[in-house]
mmCIF file with all atom_site columns, C-alpha atoms in Angstrom:
data_model
loop_
_atom_site.group_PDB
_atom_site.id
_atom_site.type_symbol
_atom_site.label_atom_id
_atom_site.label_alt_id
_atom_site.label_comp_id
_atom_site.label_asym_id
_atom_site.label_entity_id
_atom_site.label_seq_id
_atom_site.pdbx_PDB_ins_code
_atom_site.Cartn_x
_atom_site.Cartn_y
_atom_site.Cartn_z
_atom_site.occupancy
_atom_site.B_iso_or_equiv
_atom_site.pdbx_formal_charge
_atom_site.auth_seq_id
_atom_site.auth_comp_id
_atom_site.auth_asym_id
_atom_site.auth_atom_id
_atom_site.pdbx_PDB_model_num
ATOM 1   C CA . MET A 1 1   ? -4.764  -13.363 11.690  1.00 0.00 ? 1   MET A CA 1
ATOM 2   C CA . ASP A 1 2   ? -7.641  -11.487 10.082  1.00 0.00 ? 2   ASP A CA 1
ATOM 3   C CA . ILE A 1 3   ? -7.347  -7.801  10.914  1.00 0.00 ? 3   ILE A CA 1
ATOM 4   C CA . LEU A 1 4   ? -9.633  -6.978  7.999   1.00 0.00 ? 4   LEU A CA 1
ATOM 5   C CA . GLN A 1 5   ? -12.503 -8.876  9.632   1.00 0.00 ? 5   GLN A CA 1
ATOM 6   C CA . VAL A 1 6   ? -12.053 -6.957  12.893  1.00 0.00 ? 6   VAL A CA 1
ATOM 7   C CA . VAL A 1 7   ? -11.963 -3.593  11.115  1.00 0.00 ? 7   VAL A CA 1
ATOM 8   C CA . ASN A 1 8   ? -15.041 -4.417  9.038   1.00 0.00 ? 8   ASN A CA 1
ATOM 9   C CA . ALA A 1 9   ? -16.963 -5.522  12.130  1.00 0.00 ? 9   ALA A CA 1
ATOM 10  C CA . GLN A 1 10  ? -16.155 -2.254  13.891  1.00 0.00 ? 10  GLN A CA 1
ATOM 11  C CA . MET A 1 11  ? -17.136 -0.161  10.857  1.00 0.00 ? 11  MET A CA 1
ATOM 12  C CA . ASN A 1 12  ? -20.444 -2.000  10.548  1.00 0.00 ? 12  ASN A CA 1
ATOM 13  C CA . ALA A 1 13  ? -21.158 -1.533  14.249  1.00 0.00 ? 13  ALA A CA 1
ATOM 14  C CA . LEU A 1 14  ? -20.387 2.194   14.424  1.00 0.00 ? 14  LEU A CA 1
ATOM 15  C CA . GLY A 1 15  ? -21.476 3.223   10.941  1.00 0.00 ? 15  GLY A CA 1
ATOM 16  C CA . MET A 1 16  ? -18.931 6.044   10.756  1.00 0.00 ? 16  MET A CA 1
ATOM 17  C CA . PRO A 1 17  ? -16.124 6.736   8.288   1.00 0.00 ? 17  PRO A CA 1
ATOM 18  C CA . LEU A 1 18  ? -12.559 5.872   9.203   1.00 0.00 ? 18  LEU A CA 1
ATOM 19  C CA . TYR A 1 19  ? -9.584  8.206   9.086   1.00 0.00 ? 19  TYR A CA 1
ATOM 20  C CA . ALA A 1 20  ? -6.763  5.730   9.753   1.00 0.00 ? 20  ALA A CA 1
ATOM 21  C CA . VAL A 1 21  ? -5.957  2.258   11.083  1.00 0.00 ? 21  VAL A CA 1
ATOM 22  C CA . THR A 1 22  ? -2.884  1.520   13.201  1.00 0.00 ? 22  THR A CA 1
ATOM 23  C CA . LEU A 1 23  ? -1.428  -1.638  14.722  1.00 0.00 ? 23  LEU A CA 1
ATOM 24  C CA . THR A 1 24  ? 1.229   -1.582  17.436  1.00 0.00 ? 24  THR A CA 1
ATOM 25  C CA . ALA A 1 25  ? 3.326   -4.547  18.559  1.00 0.00 ? 25  ALA A CA 1
ATOM 26  C CA . VAL A 1 26  ? 6.219   -5.193  20.898  1.00 0.00 ? 26  VAL A CA 1
ATOM 27  C CA . PRO A 1 27  ? 8.861   -7.188  18.959  1.00 0.00 ? 27  PRO A CA 1
ATOM 28  C CA . ARG A 1 28  ? 8.419   -10.299 21.097  1.00 0.00 ? 28  ARG A CA 1
ATOM 29  C CA . ALA A 1 29  ? 6.567   -13.323 19.727  1.00 0.00 ? 29  ALA A CA 1
ATOM 30  C CA . ASP A 1 30  ? 3.007   -13.935 20.936  1.00 0.00 ? 30  ASP A CA 1
ATOM 31  C CA . THR A 1 31  ? 2.731   -10.678 22.871  1.00 0.00 ? 31  THR A CA 1
ATOM 32  C CA . PRO A 1 32  ? -0.679  -8.981  22.563  1.00 0.00 ? 32  PRO A CA 1
ATOM 33  C CA . LEU A 1 33  ? -1.259  -6.503  19.741  1.00 0.00 ? 33  LEU A CA 1
ATOM 34  C CA . LEU A 1 34  ? -3.048  -3.166  19.895  1.00 0.00 ? 34  LEU A CA 1
ATOM 35  C CA . LEU A 1 35  ? -5.307  -2.301  16.967  1.00 0.00 ? 35  LEU A CA 1
ATOM 36  C CA . MET A 1 36  ? -6.535  1.295   16.907  1.00 0.00 ? 36  MET A CA 1
ATOM 37  C CA . LEU A 1 37  ? -9.248  2.681   14.644  1.00 0.00 ? 37  LEU A CA 1
ATOM 38  C CA . HIS A 1 38  ? -9.313  6.447   14.221  1.00 0.00 ? 38  HIS A CA 1
ATOM 39  C CA . TRP A 1 39  ? -12.807 7.648   13.294  1.00 0.00 ? 39  TRP A CA 1
ATOM 40  C CA . HIS A 1 40  ? -13.982 10.797  11.555  1.00 0.00 ? 40  HIS A CA 1
ATOM 41  C CA . GLY A 1 41  ? -17.240 11.819  13.157  1.00 0.00 ? 41  GLY A CA 1
ATOM 42  C CA . PHE A 1 42  ? -18.852 14.003  15.798  1.00 0.00 ? 42  PHE A CA 1
ATOM 43  C CA . ARG A 1 43  ? -21.351 13.508  18.599  1.00 0.00 ? 43  ARG A CA 1
ATOM 44  C CA . ARG A 1 44  ? -23.434 15.970  20.584  1.00 0.00 ? 44  ARG A CA 1
ATOM 45  C CA . GLU A 1 45  ? -22.913 16.352  24.307  1.00 0.00 ? 45  GLU A CA 1
ATOM 46  C CA . GLU A 1 46  ? -26.314 16.786  25.948  1.00 0.00 ? 46  GLU A CA 1
ATOM 47  C CA . VAL A 1 47  ? -26.576 19.844  28.174  1.00 0.00 ? 47  VAL A CA 1
ATOM 48  C CA . GLU A 1 48  ? -29.472 20.207  30.611  1.00 0.00 ? 48  GLU A CA 1
ATOM 49  C CA . GLY A 1 49  ? -31.883 22.903  29.509  1.00 0.00 ? 49  GLY A CA 1
ATOM 50  C CA . LEU A 1 50  ? -30.335 23.238  26.057  1.00 0.00 ? 50  LEU A CA 1
ATOM 51  C CA . PRO A 1 51  ? -32.096 21.936  22.902  1.00 0.00 ? 51  PRO A CA 1
ATOM 52  C CA . SER A 1 52  ? -30.188 19.033  21.385  1.00 0.00 ? 52  SER A CA 1
ATOM 53  C CA . ARG A 1 53  ? -29.618 20.880  18.125  1.00 0.00 ? 53  ARG A CA 1
ATOM 54  C CA . PHE A 1 54  ? -27.631 23.512  20.031  1.00 0.00 ? 54  PHE A CA 1
ATOM 55  C CA . ALA A 1 55  ? -25.609 21.028  22.072  1.00 0.00 ? 55  ALA A CA 1
ATOM 56  C CA . PRO A 1 56  ? -21.840 21.259  21.487  1.00 0.00 ? 56  PRO A CA 1
ATOM 57  C CA . LEU A 1 57  ? -20.200 18.835  19.080  1.00 0.00 ? 57  LEU A CA 1
ATOM 58  C CA . TYR A 1 58  ? -17.264 16.661  20.094  1.00 0.00 ? 58  TYR A CA 1
ATOM 59  C CA . ALA A 1 59  ? -15.092 14.398  17.989  1.00 0.00 ? 59  ALA A CA 1
ATOM 60  C CA . VAL A 1 60  ? -15.936 10.704  18.285  1.00 0.00 ? 60  VAL A CA 1
ATOM 61  C CA . PRO A 1 61  ? -13.112 8.976   20.206  1.00 0.00 ? 61  PRO A CA 1
ATOM 62  C CA . GLY A 1 62  ? -11.037 6.299   18.535  1.00 0.00 ? 62  GLY A CA 1
ATOM 63  C CA . SER A 1 63  ? -11.280 2.584   19.325  1.00 0.00 ? 63  SER A CA 1
ATOM 64  C CA . ALA A 1 64  ? -8.431  0.545   20.833  1.00 0.00 ? 64  ALA A CA 1
ATOM 65  C CA . LEU A 1 65  ? -8.768  -3.241  20.651  1.00 0.00 ? 65  LEU A CA 1
ATOM 66  C CA . GLN A 1 66  ? -6.403  -5.853  22.050  1.00 0.00 ? 66  GLN A CA 1
ATOM 67  C CA . LEU A 1 67  ? -5.695  -8.811  19.757  1.00 0.00 ? 67  LEU A CA 1
ATOM 68  C CA . ASN A 1 68  ? -4.423  -11.968 21.444  1.00 0.00 ? 68  ASN A CA 1
ATOM 69  C CA . GLU A 1 69  ? -3.736  -14.146 18.413  1.00 0.00 ? 69  GLU A CA 1
ATOM 70  C CA . ARG A 1 70  ? -0.528  -16.163 18.202  1.00 0.00 ? 70  ARG A CA 1
ATOM 71  C CA . TRP A 1 71  ? 2.321   -14.865 16.039  1.00 0.00 ? 71  TRP A CA 1
ATOM 72  C CA . ASN A 1 72  ? 6.036   -15.594 15.834  1.00 0.00 ? 72  ASN A CA 1
ATOM 73  C CA . ARG A 1 73  ? 7.306   -13.470 12.928  1.00 0.00 ? 73  ARG A CA 1
ATOM 74  C CA . MET A 1 74  ? 6.948   -9.772  12.255  1.00 0.00 ? 74  MET A CA 1
ATOM 75  C CA . GLU A 1 75  ? 6.154   -10.663 8.652   1.00 0.00 ? 75  GLU A CA 1
ATOM 76  C CA . MET A 1 76  ? 2.915   -12.309 9.825   1.00 0.00 ? 76  MET A CA 1
ATOM 77  C CA . LEU A 1 77  ? 1.752   -8.922  11.060  1.00 0.00 ? 77  LEU A CA 1
ATOM 78  C CA . ASP A 1 78  ? 2.907   -7.335  7.808   1.00 0.00 ? 78  ASP A CA 1
ATOM 79  C CA . GLU A 1 79  ? 0.754   -9.792  5.868   1.00 0.00 ? 79  GLU A CA 1
ATOM 80  C CA . ALA A 1 80  ? -2.318  -9.090  7.984   1.00 0.00 ? 80  ALA A CA 1
ATOM 81  C CA . MET A 1 81  ? -1.987  -5.311  7.669   1.00 0.00 ? 81  MET A CA 1
ATOM 82  C CA . LEU A 1 82  ? -1.161  -5.491  3.964   1.00 0.00 ? 82  LEU A CA 1
ATOM 83  C CA . GLU A 1 83  ? -4.247  -7.581  3.282   1.00 0.00 ? 83  GLU A CA 1
ATOM 84  C CA . ALA A 1 84  ? -6.454  -5.227  5.304   1.00 0.00 ? 84  ALA A CA 1
ATOM 85  C CA . GLY A 1 85  ? -4.966  -2.129  3.710   1.00 0.00 ? 85  GLY A CA 1
ATOM 86  C CA . TRP A 1 86  ? -5.268  -3.618  0.223   1.00 0.00 ? 86  TRP A CA 1
ATOM 87  C CA . LYS A 1 87  ? -8.908  -4.643  0.569   1.00 0.00 ? 87  LYS A CA 1
ATOM 88  C CA . LEU A 1 88  ? -9.832  -1.295  2.146   1.00 0.00 ? 88  LEU A CA 1
ATOM 89  C CA . GLY A 1 89  ? -8.205  0.659   -0.675  1.00 0.00 ? 89  GLY A CA 1
ATOM 90  C CA . ALA A 1 90  ? -5.198  2.167   1.109   1.00 0.00 ? 90  ALA A CA 1
ATOM 91  C CA . TRP A 1 91  ? -2.564  3.891   -1.021  1.00 0.00 ? 91  TRP A CA 1
ATOM 92  C CA . ASP A 1 92  ? 0.196   2.430   1.159   1.00 0.00 ? 92  ASP A CA 1
ATOM 93  C CA . VAL A 1 93  ? 0.943   0.638   4.421   1.00 0.00 ? 93  VAL A CA 1
ATOM 94  C CA . VAL A 1 94  ? 3.801   2.023   6.501   1.00 0.00 ? 94  VAL A CA 1
ATOM 95  C CA . ARG A 1 95  ? 5.774   -0.043  9.014   1.00 0.00 ? 95  ARG A CA 1
ATOM 96  C CA . ASP A 1 96  ? 7.893   1.914   11.485  1.00 0.00 ? 96  ASP A CA 1
ATOM 97  C CA . ALA A 1 97  ? 10.106  0.368   14.162  1.00 0.00 ? 97  ALA A CA 1
ATOM 98  C CA . ARG A 1 98  ? 11.076  2.519   17.138  1.00 0.00 ? 98  ARG A CA 1
ATOM 99  C CA . ARG A 1 99  ? 13.572  2.031   19.942  1.00 0.00 ? 99  ARG A CA 1
ATOM 100 C CA . GLY A 1 100 ? 12.551  2.000   23.581  1.00 0.00 ? 100 GLY A CA 1
ATOM 101 C CA . CYS A 1 101 ? 12.260  5.374   25.274  1.00 0.00 ? 101 CYS A CA 1
ATOM 102 C CA . ASN A 1 102 ? 13.621  4.395   28.701  1.00 0.00 ? 102 ASN A CA 1
ATOM 103 C CA . TRP A 1 103 ? 17.209  4.749   27.535  1.00 0.00 ? 103 TRP A CA 1
ATOM 104 C CA . ILE A 1 104 ? 19.616  7.582   28.292  1.00 0.00 ? 104 ILE A CA 1
ATOM 105 C CA . GLY A 1 105 ? 19.357  10.145  25.536  1.00 0.00 ? 105 GLY A CA 1
ATOM 106 C CA . ALA A 1 106 ? 15.756  9.383   24.583  1.00 0.00 ? 106 ALA A CA 1
ATOM 107 C CA . SER A 1 107 ? 13.846  12.600  23.951  1.00 0.00 ? 107 SER A CA 1
ATOM 108 C CA . GLU A 1 108 ? 10.526  13.699  25.394  1.00 0.00 ? 108 GLU A CA 1
ATOM 109 C CA . GLN A 1 109 ? 9.095   13.430  21.879  1.00 0.00 ? 109 GLN A CA 1
ATOM 110 C CA . GLU A 1 110 ? 10.078  9.742   21.705  1.00 0.00 ? 110 GLU A CA 1
ATOM 111 C CA . ALA A 1 111 ? 8.388   9.109   25.042  1.00 0.00 ? 111 ALA A CA 1
ATOM 112 C CA . LEU A 1 112 ? 5.239   10.920  23.891  1.00 0.00 ? 112 LEU A CA 1
ATOM 113 C CA . GLU A 1 113 ? 5.107   8.965   20.617  1.00 0.00 ? 113 GLU A CA 1
ATOM 114 C CA . CYS A 1 114 ? 5.538   5.690   22.510  1.00 0.00 ? 114 CYS A CA 1
ATOM 115 C CA . ARG A 1 115 ? 2.614   6.526   24.808  1.00 0.00 ? 115 ARG A CA 1
ATOM 116 C CA . GLN A 1 116 ? 0.425   7.564   21.896  1.00 0.00 ? 116 GLN A CA 1
ATOM 117 C CA . ALA A 1 117 ? 1.289   4.397   19.945  1.00 0.00 ? 117 ALA A CA 1
ATOM 118 C CA . PHE A 1 118 ? -0.373  2.499   22.787  1.00 0.00 ? 118 PHE A CA 1
ATOM 119 C CA . GLY A 1 119 ? -3.309  4.865   23.081  1.00 0.00 ? 119 GLY A CA 1
ATOM 120 C CA . ASP A 1 120 ? -2.136  6.898   26.068  1.00 0.00 ? 120 ASP A CA 1
ATOM 121 C CA . TYR A 1 121 ? -3.328  10.445  25.410  1.00 0.00 ? 121 TYR A CA 1
ATOM 122 C CA . SER A 1 122 ? -3.326  11.520  29.057  1.00 0.00 ? 122 SER A CA 1
ATOM 123 C CA . PRO A 1 123 ? -1.155  14.632  28.428  1.00 0.00 ? 123 PRO A CA 1
ATOM 124 C CA . LEU A 1 124 ? -3.934  15.904  26.130  1.00 0.00 ? 124 LEU A CA 1
ATOM 125 C CA . GLY A 1 125 ? -6.713  15.715  28.722  1.00 0.00 ? 125 GLY A CA 1
ATOM 126 C CA . ASP A 1 126 ? -9.417  13.202  29.615  1.00 0.00 ? 126 ASP A CA 1
ATOM 127 C CA . GLN A 1 127 ? -8.518  9.801   28.153  1.00 0.00 ? 127 GLN A CA 1
ATOM 128 C CA . GLU A 1 128 ? -12.123 8.939   27.261  1.00 0.00 ? 128 GLU A CA 1
ATOM 129 C CA . ASP A 1 129 ? -12.344 12.044  25.074  1.00 0.00 ? 129 ASP A CA 1
ATOM 130 C CA . HIS A 1 130 ? -9.730  10.561  22.746  1.00 0.00 ? 130 HIS A CA 1
ATOM 131 C CA . LEU A 1 131 ? -10.011 6.774   22.932  1.00 0.00 ? 131 LEU A CA 1
ATOM 132 C CA . LEU A 1 132 ? -12.389 4.000   23.993  1.00 0.00 ? 132 LEU A CA 1
ATOM 133 C CA . VAL A 1 133 ? -10.238 1.119   25.160  1.00 0.00 ? 133 VAL A CA 1
ATOM 134 C CA . GLU A 1 134 ? -10.913 -2.631  25.118  1.00 0.00 ? 134 GLU A CA 1
ATOM 135 C CA . ALA A 1 135 ? -7.331  -3.665  25.857  1.00 0.00 ? 135 ALA A CA 1
ATOM 136 C CA . PRO A 1 136 ? -6.742  -4.930  29.406  1.00 0.00 ? 136 PRO A CA 1
ATOM 137 C CA . ASP A 1 137 ? -2.974  -5.381  28.900  1.00 0.00 ? 137 ASP A CA 1
ATOM 138 C CA . ARG A 1 138 ? -2.363  -2.048  27.192  1.00 0.00 ? 138 ARG A CA 1
ATOM 139 C CA . LEU A 1 139 ? -0.340  -0.443  29.988  1.00 0.00 ? 139 LEU A CA 1
ATOM 140 C CA . GLU A 1 140 ? 1.860   -3.516  30.400  1.00 0.00 ? 140 GLU A CA 1
ATOM 141 C CA . MET A 1 141 ? 2.450   -3.529  26.633  1.00 0.00 ? 141 MET A CA 1
ATOM 142 C CA . MET A 1 142 ? 3.426   0.144   26.744  1.00 0.00 ? 142 MET A CA 1
ATOM 143 C CA . HIS A 1 143 ? 5.868   -0.359  29.615  1.00 0.00 ? 143 HIS A CA 1
ATOM 144 C CA . LEU A 1 144 ? 7.515   -3.280  27.813  1.00 0.00 ? 144 LEU A CA 1
ATOM 145 C CA . ALA A 1 145 ? 7.744   -1.206  24.630  1.00 0.00 ? 145 ALA A CA 1
ATOM 146 C CA . ALA A 1 146 ? 9.437   1.586   26.566  1.00 0.00 ? 146 ALA A CA 1
ATOM 147 C CA . ALA A 1 147 ? 12.154  -0.911  27.488  1.00 0.00 ? 147 ALA A CA 1
ATOM 148 C CA . VAL A 1 148 ? 12.608  -2.935  24.286  1.00 0.00 ? 148 VAL A CA 1
ATOM 149 C CA . GLY A 1 149 ? 11.011  -0.839  21.526  1.00 0.00 ? 149 GLY A CA 1
ATOM 150 C CA . TYR A 1 150 ? 7.917   -1.307  19.395  1.00 0.00 ? 150 TYR A CA 1
ATOM 151 C CA . VAL A 1 151 ? 6.719   -1.574  15.795  1.00 0.00 ? 151 VAL A CA 1
ATOM 152 C CA . ARG A 1 152 ? 3.778   0.357   14.406  1.00 0.00 ? 152 ARG A CA 1
ATOM 153 C CA . TRP A 1 153 ? 1.861   -0.068  11.163  1.00 0.00 ? 153 TRP A CA 1
ATOM 154 C CA . MET A 1 154 ? -0.462  2.532   9.689   1.00 0.00 ? 154 MET A CA 1
ATOM 155 C CA . PHE A 1 155 ? -2.694  2.914   6.655   1.00 0.00 ? 155 PHE A CA 1
ATOM 156 C CA . ARG A 1 156 ? -5.478  5.248   5.588   1.00 0.00 ? 156 ARG A CA 1
ATOM 157 C CA . PRO A 1 157 ? -8.400  3.320   4.090   1.00 0.00 ? 157 PRO A CA 1
ATOM 158 C CA . VAL A 1 158 ? -10.397 4.652   1.160   1.00 0.00 ? 158 VAL A CA 1
ATOM 159 C CA . LYS A 1 159 ? -13.396 2.328   1.346   1.00 0.00 ? 159 LYS A CA 1
ATOM 160 C CA . ASP A 1 160 ? -15.948 3.643   3.875   1.00 0.00 ? 160 ASP A CA 1
ATOM 161 C CA . SER A 1 161 ? -13.623 6.474   4.852   1.00 0.00 ? 161 SER A CA 1
ATOM 162 C CA . ILE A 1 162 ? -13.217 10.216  4.527   1.00 0.00 ? 162 ILE A CA 1
ATOM 163 C CA . TRP A 1 163 ? -10.693 9.655   1.718   1.00 0.00 ? 163 TRP A CA 1
ATOM 164 C CA . ARG A 1 164 ? -13.221 8.235   -0.753  1.00 0.00 ? 164 ARG A CA 1
ATOM 165 C CA . GLN A 1 165 ? -13.915 11.519  -2.557  1.00 0.00 ? 165 GLN A CA 1
ATOM 166 C CA . THR A 1 166 ? -10.260 12.504  -2.931  1.00 0.00 ? 166 THR A CA 1
ATOM 167 C CA . ALA A 1 167 ? -8.652  9.178   -3.888  1.00 0.00 ? 167 ALA A CA 1
ATOM 168 C CA . GLU A 1 168 ? -6.726  9.184   -7.185  1.00 0.00 ? 168 GLU A CA 1
ATOM 169 C CA . ASP A 1 169 ? -5.928  5.491   -7.538  1.00 0.00 ? 169 ASP A CA 1
ATOM 170 C CA . ASP A 1 170 ? -6.591  3.375   -10.613 1.00 0.00 ? 170 ASP A CA 1
ATOM 171 C CA . THR A 1 171 ? -6.498  0.086   -8.688  1.00 0.00 ? 171 THR A CA 1
ATOM 172 C CA . LEU A 1 172 ? -9.703  0.816   -6.745  1.00 0.00 ? 172 LEU A CA 1
ATOM 173 C CA . ASP A 1 173 ? -13.177 -0.457  -7.551  1.00 0.00 ? 173 ASP A CA 1
ATOM 174 C CA . GLU A 1 174 ? -16.325 1.675   -7.551  1.00 0.00 ? 174 GLU A CA 1
ATOM 175 C CA . VAL A 1 175 ? -16.635 1.638   -3.748  1.00 0.00 ? 175 VAL A CA 1
ATOM 176 C CA . GLY A 1 176 ? -12.988 2.405   -3.032  1.00 0.00 ? 176 GLY A CA 1
ATOM 177 C CA . GLY A 1 177 ? -11.744 -1.109  -2.241  1.00 0.00 ? 177 GLY A CA 1
ATOM 178 C CA . ARG A 1 178 ? -10.005 -4.002  -3.993  1.00 0.00 ? 178 ARG A CA 1
ATOM 179 C CA . ASN A 1 179 ? -11.357 -7.543  -4.322  1.00 0.00 ? 179 ASN A CA 1
ATOM 180 C CA . THR A 1 180 ? -8.228  -9.434  -5.371  1.00 0.00 ? 180 THR A CA 1
ATOM 181 C CA . PRO A 1 181 ? -5.643  -10.841 -2.923  1.00 0.00 ? 181 PRO A CA 1
ATOM 182 C CA . CYS A 1 182 ? -2.878  -8.415  -1.994  1.00 0.00 ? 182 CYS A CA 1
ATOM 183 C CA . PRO A 1 183 ? 0.028   -8.854  -4.468  1.00 0.00 ? 183 PRO A CA 1
ATOM 184 C CA . VAL A 1 184 ? 2.632   -7.164  -2.236  1.00 0.00 ? 184 VAL A CA 1
ATOM 185 C CA . ASN A 1 185 ? 4.895   -9.446  -0.197  1.00 0.00 ? 185 ASN A CA 1
ATOM 186 C CA . PRO A 1 186 ? 6.275   -8.557  3.247   1.00 0.00 ? 186 PRO A CA 1
ATOM 187 C CA . ILE A 1 187 ? 9.870   -7.362  3.538   1.00 0.00 ? 187 ILE A CA 1
ATOM 188 C CA . THR A 1 188 ? 11.924  -9.251  6.104   1.00 0.00 ? 188 THR A CA 1
ATOM 189 C CA . TYR A 1 189 ? 12.154  -7.355  9.369   1.00 0.00 ? 189 TYR A CA 1
ATOM 190 C CA . THR A 1 190 ? 15.785  -6.520  10.216  1.00 0.00 ? 190 THR A CA 1
ATOM 191 C CA . SER A 1 191 ? 17.710  -3.732  11.915  1.00 0.00 ? 191 SER A CA 1
ATOM 192 C CA . LYS A 1 192 ? 18.520  -2.344  8.457   1.00 0.00 ? 192 LYS A CA 1
ATOM 193 C CA . ASN A 1 193 ? 14.930  -1.700  7.369   1.00 0.00 ? 193 ASN A CA 1
ATOM 194 C CA . LEU A 1 194 ? 13.265  -0.173  10.393  1.00 0.00 ? 194 LEU A CA 1
ATOM 195 C CA . HIS A 1 195 ? 11.079  2.043   8.199   1.00 0.00 ? 195 HIS A CA 1
ATOM 196 C CA . VAL A 1 196 ? 9.242   0.438   5.281   1.00 0.00 ? 196 VAL A CA 1
ATOM 197 C CA . ALA A 1 197 ? 6.514   1.938   3.092   1.00 0.00 ? 197 ALA A CA 1
ATOM 198 C CA . TYR A 1 198 ? 4.594   -0.644  1.065   1.00 0.00 ? 198 TYR A CA 1
ATOM 199 C CA . ARG A 1 199 ? 3.087   1.042   -1.996  1.00 0.00 ? 199 ARG A CA 1
ATOM 200 C CA . LEU A 1 200 ? -0.283  -0.492  -2.884  1.00 0.00 ? 200 LEU A CA 1
ATOM 201 C CA . GLY A 1 201 ? -1.956  2.022   -5.185  1.00 0.00 ? 201 GLY A CA 1
ATOM 202 C CA . ARG A 1 202 ? -0.965  3.451   -8.541  1.00 0.00 ? 202 ARG A CA 1
ATOM 203 C CA . VAL A 1 203 ? -2.119  6.096   -10.999 1.00 0.00 ? 203 VAL A CA 1
ATOM 204 C CA . GLU A 1 204 ? -2.060  5.212   -14.697 1.00 0.00 ? 204 GLU A CA 1
ATOM 205 C CA . ARG A 1 205 ? -3.883  8.297   -15.966 1.00 0.00 ? 205 ARG A CA 1
ATOM 206 C CA . ILE A 1 206 ? -2.467  11.730  -16.675 1.00 0.00 ? 206 ILE A CA 1
ATOM 207 C CA . ILE A 1 207 ? -3.831  14.094  -14.043 1.00 0.00 ? 207 ILE A CA 1
ATOM 208 C CA . LEU A 1 208 ? -4.075  17.655  -15.313 1.00 0.00 ? 208 LEU A CA 1
ATOM 209 C CA . PRO A 1 209 ? -3.654  20.560  -12.883 1.00 0.00 ? 209 PRO A CA 1
#
């Protein structure tokens, strides 16, 4: 599974900096995965009779892509996200497992976070304003996650991203990435480690205030 290749292809196609990359999975082998790319950029909305330079600016919507590759262990997804995060210069990769939100006692916040993990921003307004979706099974994935739970990974890339100018990480090369294989191994997924933060970067210099 090469998530890095998918992310790079999207960055090359859109030519805009990234803010964050997330991957959401239902903890059932071989179910589809949802990869979301959160962009930092703006576009102008053309208004009839108004010069383009005065047209209002709107944030570029994120991209949601369905991945249908085979997988049978959560650690396989860890490896793919770790490799992508490492090569793209992320400081860390966070894995967060959540319970389903269709259970008695689940809060409205849990339900909202479950919807947003699968790219459902309908409570915030027009869906197309927030996300462009290429994931035909997204709603079915979300409904299954509401019943059995889901796992979400997230990292903030430095290479070709808005974080390039602020990164304080001595493991990065001149363009904000890393060329060596990721040295961090996945941690076995169990009920005792539902939240894991994989540290990738480090600072070896003394940073003065």
